[in-house]
Amino acid sequence: MGNVDTRHEQRDSLFLLADLRVAGEVATHRVKVRNLSTGGMMAEVDGLAVERGTRLAVDLRNVGLVEGSVAWVQGNRFGIAFDHEIDPVAPRRQSTPAQSDAHAPRYVRPASILPPGAEVDPRNLRKI
């Protein structure tokens, strides 16, 4: 009976990265999100020991910071029960340049570092 799935929410299997912070700690940990639902997620990370009931917050793309607690632990994987429901499809959506953050890979950030509407004087450009 220990292997019976008692969760009632539809889960979406995926693979994305998120930043996680354990309550009371300054350091953030990069975790792999293995599945996601409106009420929780399964995370995988090496080098982080958490226990059932540990409070934490995870920063999900296009969702933001979501607080919750550890529901179960199995090796380097653990489940997080969110305090509030989220849209589990949002992290799959591609971020627009305005939503990009400093953690975004270079290929998804805007091509220019100039503010919108700024103009470049070609006389000030040089070949590199």
mmCIF file with all atom_site columns, C-alpha atoms in Angstrom:
data_model
loop_
_atom_site.group_PDB
_atom_site.id
_atom_site.type_symbol
_atom_site.label_atom_id
_atom_site.label_alt_id
_atom_site.label_comp_id
_atom_site.label_asym_id
_atom_site.label_entity_id
_atom_site.label_seq_id
_atom_site.pdbx_PDB_ins_code
_atom_site.Cartn_x
_atom_site.Cartn_y
_atom_site.Cartn_z
_atom_site.occupancy
_atom_site.B_iso_or_equiv
_atom_site.pdbx_formal_charge
_atom_site.auth_seq_id
_atom_site.auth_comp_id
_atom_site.auth_asym_id
_atom_site.auth_atom_id
_atom_site.pdbx_PDB_model_num
ATOM 1   C CA . MET A 1 1   ? 0.000  0.000  0.000   1.00 0.00 ? 1   MET A CA 1
ATOM 2   C CA . GLY A 1 2   ? 3.021  2.286  0.338   1.00 0.00 ? 2   GLY A CA 1
ATOM 3   C CA . ASN A 1 3   ? 3.224  2.652  -3.447  1.00 0.00 ? 3   ASN A CA 1
ATOM 4   C CA . VAL A 1 4   ? -0.368 3.799  -3.927  1.00 0.00 ? 4   VAL A CA 1
ATOM 5   C CA . ASP A 1 5   ? -0.576 7.319  -5.344  1.00 0.00 ? 5   ASP A CA 1
ATOM 6   C CA . THR A 1 6   ? -2.998 9.248  -3.137  1.00 0.00 ? 6   THR A CA 1
ATOM 7   C CA . ARG A 1 7   ? -2.567 12.594 -4.890  1.00 0.00 ? 7   ARG A CA 1
ATOM 8   C CA . HIS A 1 8   ? -5.628 13.854 -6.682  1.00 0.00 ? 8   HIS A CA 1
ATOM 9   C CA . GLU A 1 9   ? -4.156 16.616 -8.813  1.00 0.00 ? 9   GLU A CA 1
ATOM 10  C CA . GLN A 1 10  ? -3.163 16.283 -12.451 1.00 0.00 ? 10  GLN A CA 1
ATOM 11  C CA . ARG A 1 11  ? 0.636  16.487 -12.730 1.00 0.00 ? 11  ARG A CA 1
ATOM 12  C CA . ASP A 1 12  ? 2.575  17.697 -15.728 1.00 0.00 ? 12  ASP A CA 1
ATOM 13  C CA . SER A 1 13  ? 5.883  15.891 -16.297 1.00 0.00 ? 13  SER A CA 1
ATOM 14  C CA . LEU A 1 14  ? 8.618  18.210 -17.472 1.00 0.00 ? 14  LEU A CA 1
ATOM 15  C CA . PHE A 1 15  ? 12.235 19.157 -17.012 1.00 0.00 ? 15  PHE A CA 1
ATOM 16  C CA . LEU A 1 16  ? 13.141 22.705 -16.147 1.00 0.00 ? 16  LEU A CA 1
ATOM 17  C CA . LEU A 1 17  ? 15.434 24.450 -13.704 1.00 0.00 ? 17  LEU A CA 1
ATOM 18  C CA . ALA A 1 18  ? 14.377 26.639 -10.791 1.00 0.00 ? 18  ALA A CA 1
ATOM 19  C CA . ASP A 1 19  ? 16.017 28.385 -7.865  1.00 0.00 ? 19  ASP A CA 1
ATOM 20  C CA . LEU A 1 20  ? 15.083 27.161 -4.403  1.00 0.00 ? 20  LEU A CA 1
ATOM 21  C CA . ARG A 1 21  ? 15.757 28.760 -1.032  1.00 0.00 ? 21  ARG A CA 1
ATOM 22  C CA . VAL A 1 22  ? 15.298 26.940 2.263   1.00 0.00 ? 22  VAL A CA 1
ATOM 23  C CA . ALA A 1 23  ? 13.695 29.108 4.969   1.00 0.00 ? 23  ALA A CA 1
ATOM 24  C CA . GLY A 1 24  ? 16.317 30.679 7.207   1.00 0.00 ? 24  GLY A CA 1
ATOM 25  C CA . GLU A 1 25  ? 19.136 30.216 4.683   1.00 0.00 ? 25  GLU A CA 1
ATOM 26  C CA . VAL A 1 26  ? 20.732 32.817 2.434   1.00 0.00 ? 26  VAL A CA 1
ATOM 27  C CA . ALA A 1 27  ? 22.001 30.437 -0.262  1.00 0.00 ? 27  ALA A CA 1
ATOM 28  C CA . THR A 1 28  ? 19.872 29.440 -3.235  1.00 0.00 ? 28  THR A CA 1
ATOM 29  C CA . HIS A 1 29  ? 20.027 25.996 -4.806  1.00 0.00 ? 29  HIS A CA 1
ATOM 30  C CA . ARG A 1 30  ? 19.430 25.193 -8.474  1.00 0.00 ? 30  ARG A CA 1
ATOM 31  C CA . VAL A 1 31  ? 16.918 22.334 -8.661  1.00 0.00 ? 31  VAL A CA 1
ATOM 32  C CA . LYS A 1 32  ? 15.489 20.264 -11.489 1.00 0.00 ? 32  LYS A CA 1
ATOM 33  C CA . VAL A 1 33  ? 11.696 20.375 -11.626 1.00 0.00 ? 33  VAL A CA 1
ATOM 34  C CA . ARG A 1 34  ? 10.535 16.886 -12.635 1.00 0.00 ? 34  ARG A CA 1
ATOM 35  C CA . ASN A 1 35  ? 6.780  17.373 -12.435 1.00 0.00 ? 35  ASN A CA 1
ATOM 36  C CA . LEU A 1 36  ? 4.439  20.184 -11.579 1.00 0.00 ? 36  LEU A CA 1
ATOM 37  C CA . SER A 1 37  ? 0.801  20.557 -10.586 1.00 0.00 ? 37  SER A CA 1
ATOM 38  C CA . THR A 1 38  ? -1.405 23.337 -9.267  1.00 0.00 ? 38  THR A CA 1
ATOM 39  C CA . GLY A 1 39  ? -0.620 22.334 -5.686  1.00 0.00 ? 39  GLY A CA 1
ATOM 40  C CA . GLY A 1 40  ? 2.983  21.147 -5.760  1.00 0.00 ? 40  GLY A CA 1
ATOM 41  C CA . MET A 1 41  ? 6.023  19.831 -7.561  1.00 0.00 ? 41  MET A CA 1
ATOM 42  C CA . MET A 1 42  ? 8.748  17.208 -7.485  1.00 0.00 ? 42  MET A CA 1
ATOM 43  C CA . ALA A 1 43  ? 12.284 18.580 -7.328  1.00 0.00 ? 43  ALA A CA 1
ATOM 44  C CA . GLU A 1 44  ? 15.637 16.874 -7.759  1.00 0.00 ? 44  GLU A CA 1
ATOM 45  C CA . VAL A 1 45  ? 18.922 18.244 -6.419  1.00 0.00 ? 45  VAL A CA 1
ATOM 46  C CA . ASP A 1 46  ? 22.247 16.853 -5.248  1.00 0.00 ? 46  ASP A CA 1
ATOM 47  C CA . GLY A 1 47  ? 23.955 18.234 -2.168  1.00 0.00 ? 47  GLY A CA 1
ATOM 48  C CA . LEU A 1 48  ? 20.870 19.519 -0.351  1.00 0.00 ? 48  LEU A CA 1
ATOM 49  C CA . ALA A 1 49  ? 19.396 17.651 2.598   1.00 0.00 ? 49  ALA A CA 1
ATOM 50  C CA . VAL A 1 50  ? 15.800 18.538 3.435   1.00 0.00 ? 50  VAL A CA 1
ATOM 51  C CA . GLU A 1 51  ? 13.323 16.876 5.764   1.00 0.00 ? 51  GLU A CA 1
ATOM 52  C CA . ARG A 1 52  ? 9.585  16.506 5.614   1.00 0.00 ? 52  ARG A CA 1
ATOM 53  C CA . GLY A 1 53  ? 7.990  19.745 6.798   1.00 0.00 ? 53  GLY A CA 1
ATOM 54  C CA . THR A 1 54  ? 10.934 21.990 5.843   1.00 0.00 ? 54  THR A CA 1
ATOM 55  C CA . ARG A 1 55  ? 9.698  25.422 4.734   1.00 0.00 ? 55  ARG A CA 1
ATOM 56  C CA . LEU A 1 56  ? 11.084 26.749 1.463   1.00 0.00 ? 56  LEU A CA 1
ATOM 57  C CA . ALA A 1 57  ? 10.406 28.941 -1.552  1.00 0.00 ? 57  ALA A CA 1
ATOM 58  C CA . VAL A 1 58  ? 10.975 28.135 -5.209  1.00 0.00 ? 58  VAL A CA 1
ATOM 59  C CA . ASP A 1 59  ? 11.294 30.685 -8.016  1.00 0.00 ? 59  ASP A CA 1
ATOM 60  C CA . LEU A 1 60  ? 9.477  29.312 -11.073 1.00 0.00 ? 60  LEU A CA 1
ATOM 61  C CA . ARG A 1 61  ? 9.763  30.941 -14.501 1.00 0.00 ? 61  ARG A CA 1
ATOM 62  C CA . ASN A 1 62  ? 6.665  32.986 -15.434 1.00 0.00 ? 62  ASN A CA 1
ATOM 63  C CA . VAL A 1 63  ? 5.170  32.279 -11.990 1.00 0.00 ? 63  VAL A CA 1
ATOM 64  C CA . GLY A 1 64  ? 7.564  33.898 -9.530  1.00 0.00 ? 64  GLY A CA 1
ATOM 65  C CA . LEU A 1 65  ? 8.332  32.965 -5.952  1.00 0.00 ? 65  LEU A CA 1
ATOM 66  C CA . VAL A 1 66  ? 6.127  30.174 -4.590  1.00 0.00 ? 66  VAL A CA 1
ATOM 67  C CA . GLU A 1 67  ? 6.283  29.190 -0.922  1.00 0.00 ? 67  GLU A CA 1
ATOM 68  C CA . GLY A 1 68  ? 5.572  25.734 0.405   1.00 0.00 ? 68  GLY A CA 1
ATOM 69  C CA . SER A 1 69  ? 6.817  22.860 2.508   1.00 0.00 ? 69  SER A CA 1
ATOM 70  C CA . VAL A 1 70  ? 8.492  19.525 1.851   1.00 0.00 ? 70  VAL A CA 1
ATOM 71  C CA . ALA A 1 71  ? 5.839  16.788 1.685   1.00 0.00 ? 71  ALA A CA 1
ATOM 72  C CA . TRP A 1 72  ? 8.134  13.771 1.151   1.00 0.00 ? 72  TRP A CA 1
ATOM 73  C CA . VAL A 1 73  ? 11.793 12.933 0.558   1.00 0.00 ? 73  VAL A CA 1
ATOM 74  C CA . GLN A 1 74  ? 13.264 10.030 -1.419  1.00 0.00 ? 74  GLN A CA 1
ATOM 75  C CA . GLY A 1 75  ? 17.002 10.181 -2.052  1.00 0.00 ? 75  GLY A CA 1
ATOM 76  C CA . ASN A 1 76  ? 17.843 13.357 -3.954  1.00 0.00 ? 76  ASN A CA 1
ATOM 77  C CA . ARG A 1 77  ? 14.197 13.932 -4.920  1.00 0.00 ? 77  ARG A CA 1
ATOM 78  C CA . PHE A 1 78  ? 11.496 15.521 -2.811  1.00 0.00 ? 78  PHE A CA 1
ATOM 79  C CA . GLY A 1 79  ? 7.953  16.789 -3.125  1.00 0.00 ? 79  GLY A CA 1
ATOM 80  C CA . ILE A 1 80  ? 6.900  20.331 -2.331  1.00 0.00 ? 80  ILE A CA 1
ATOM 81  C CA . ALA A 1 81  ? 3.322  21.174 -1.331  1.00 0.00 ? 81  ALA A CA 1
ATOM 82  C CA . PHE A 1 82  ? 2.629  24.792 -2.318  1.00 0.00 ? 82  PHE A CA 1
ATOM 83  C CA . ASP A 1 83  ? 0.859  27.164 0.071   1.00 0.00 ? 83  ASP A CA 1
ATOM 84  C CA . HIS A 1 84  ? -1.248 28.518 -2.820  1.00 0.00 ? 84  HIS A CA 1
ATOM 85  C CA . GLU A 1 85  ? -2.230 27.065 -6.173  1.00 0.00 ? 85  GLU A CA 1
ATOM 86  C CA . ILE A 1 86  ? -0.329 28.086 -9.315  1.00 0.00 ? 86  ILE A CA 1
ATOM 87  C CA . ASP A 1 87  ? -0.841 27.780 -13.060 1.00 0.00 ? 87  ASP A CA 1
ATOM 88  C CA . PRO A 1 88  ? 1.299  24.710 -13.865 1.00 0.00 ? 88  PRO A CA 1
ATOM 89  C CA . VAL A 1 89  ? 1.386  25.554 -17.581 1.00 0.00 ? 89  VAL A CA 1
ATOM 90  C CA . ALA A 1 90  ? 2.969  28.999 -17.073 1.00 0.00 ? 90  ALA A CA 1
ATOM 91  C CA . PRO A 1 91  ? 6.566  27.753 -16.557 1.00 0.00 ? 91  PRO A CA 1
ATOM 92  C CA . ARG A 1 92  ? 6.414  26.008 -19.949 1.00 0.00 ? 92  ARG A CA 1
ATOM 93  C CA . ARG A 1 93  ? 5.607  29.231 -21.775 1.00 0.00 ? 93  ARG A CA 1
ATOM 94  C CA . GLN A 1 94  ? 8.487  31.050 -23.393 1.00 0.00 ? 94  GLN A CA 1
ATOM 95  C CA . SER A 1 95  ? 9.436  34.251 -21.601 1.00 0.00 ? 95  SER A CA 1
ATOM 96  C CA . THR A 1 96  ? 9.154  37.469 -23.533 1.00 0.00 ? 96  THR A CA 1
ATOM 97  C CA . PRO A 1 97  ? 12.231 39.734 -23.516 1.00 0.00 ? 97  PRO A CA 1
ATOM 98  C CA . ALA A 1 98  ? 10.534 42.033 -20.999 1.00 0.00 ? 98  ALA A CA 1
ATOM 99  C CA . GLN A 1 99  ? 10.096 39.067 -18.656 1.00 0.00 ? 99  GLN A CA 1
ATOM 100 C CA . SER A 1 100 ? 13.685 37.873 -19.046 1.00 0.00 ? 100 SER A CA 1
ATOM 101 C CA . ASP A 1 101 ? 15.767 38.031 -15.933 1.00 0.00 ? 101 ASP A CA 1
ATOM 102 C CA . ALA A 1 102 ? 19.480 38.097 -15.221 1.00 0.00 ? 102 ALA A CA 1
ATOM 103 C CA . HIS A 1 103 ? 19.500 34.280 -15.026 1.00 0.00 ? 103 HIS A CA 1
ATOM 104 C CA . ALA A 1 104 ? 18.235 33.831 -18.578 1.00 0.00 ? 104 ALA A CA 1
ATOM 105 C CA . PRO A 1 105 ? 20.689 32.327 -21.064 1.00 0.00 ? 105 PRO A CA 1
ATOM 106 C CA . ARG A 1 106 ? 22.175 34.857 -23.476 1.00 0.00 ? 106 ARG A CA 1
ATOM 107 C CA . TYR A 1 107 ? 20.282 33.445 -26.469 1.00 0.00 ? 107 TYR A CA 1
ATOM 108 C CA . VAL A 1 108 ? 16.895 34.341 -24.929 1.00 0.00 ? 108 VAL A CA 1
ATOM 109 C CA . ARG A 1 109 ? 17.822 37.816 -23.687 1.00 0.00 ? 109 ARG A CA 1
ATOM 110 C CA . PRO A 1 110 ? 17.322 40.860 -25.917 1.00 0.00 ? 110 PRO A CA 1
ATOM 111 C CA . ALA A 1 111 ? 20.077 41.418 -28.468 1.00 0.00 ? 111 ALA A CA 1
ATOM 112 C CA . SER A 1 112 ? 20.682 44.966 -27.299 1.00 0.00 ? 112 SER A CA 1
ATOM 113 C CA . ILE A 1 113 ? 21.552 46.389 -23.921 1.00 0.00 ? 113 ILE A CA 1
ATOM 114 C CA . LEU A 1 114 ? 20.175 49.761 -24.964 1.00 0.00 ? 114 LEU A CA 1
ATOM 115 C CA . PRO A 1 115 ? 16.898 50.936 -23.472 1.00 0.00 ? 115 PRO A CA 1
ATOM 116 C CA . PRO A 1 116 ? 13.844 50.674 -25.735 1.00 0.00 ? 116 PRO A CA 1
ATOM 117 C CA . GLY A 1 117 ? 13.676 53.551 -28.205 1.00 0.00 ? 117 GLY A CA 1
ATOM 118 C CA . ALA A 1 118 ? 17.350 54.493 -27.857 1.00 0.00 ? 118 ALA A CA 1
ATOM 119 C CA . GLU A 1 119 ? 19.193 55.281 -31.065 1.00 0.00 ? 119 GLU A CA 1
ATOM 120 C CA . VAL A 1 120 ? 22.806 54.498 -31.915 1.00 0.00 ? 120 VAL A CA 1
ATOM 121 C CA . ASP A 1 121 ? 25.009 56.970 -33.762 1.00 0.00 ? 121 ASP A CA 1
ATOM 122 C CA . PRO A 1 122 ? 26.844 54.878 -36.410 1.00 0.00 ? 122 PRO A CA 1
ATOM 123 C CA . ARG A 1 123 ? 29.845 57.215 -36.159 1.00 0.00 ? 123 ARG A CA 1
ATOM 124 C CA . ASN A 1 124 ? 30.429 55.943 -32.620 1.00 0.00 ? 124 ASN A CA 1
ATOM 125 C CA . LEU A 1 125 ? 30.545 52.285 -33.673 1.00 0.00 ? 125 LEU A CA 1
ATOM 126 C CA . ARG A 1 126 ? 33.760 50.434 -34.375 1.00 0.00 ? 126 ARG A CA 1
ATOM 127 C CA . LYS A 1 127 ? 34.544 47.065 -35.899 1.00 0.00 ? 127 LYS A CA 1
ATOM 128 C CA . ILE A 1 128 ? 35.796 44.391 -33.572 1.00 0.00 ? 128 ILE A CA 1
#
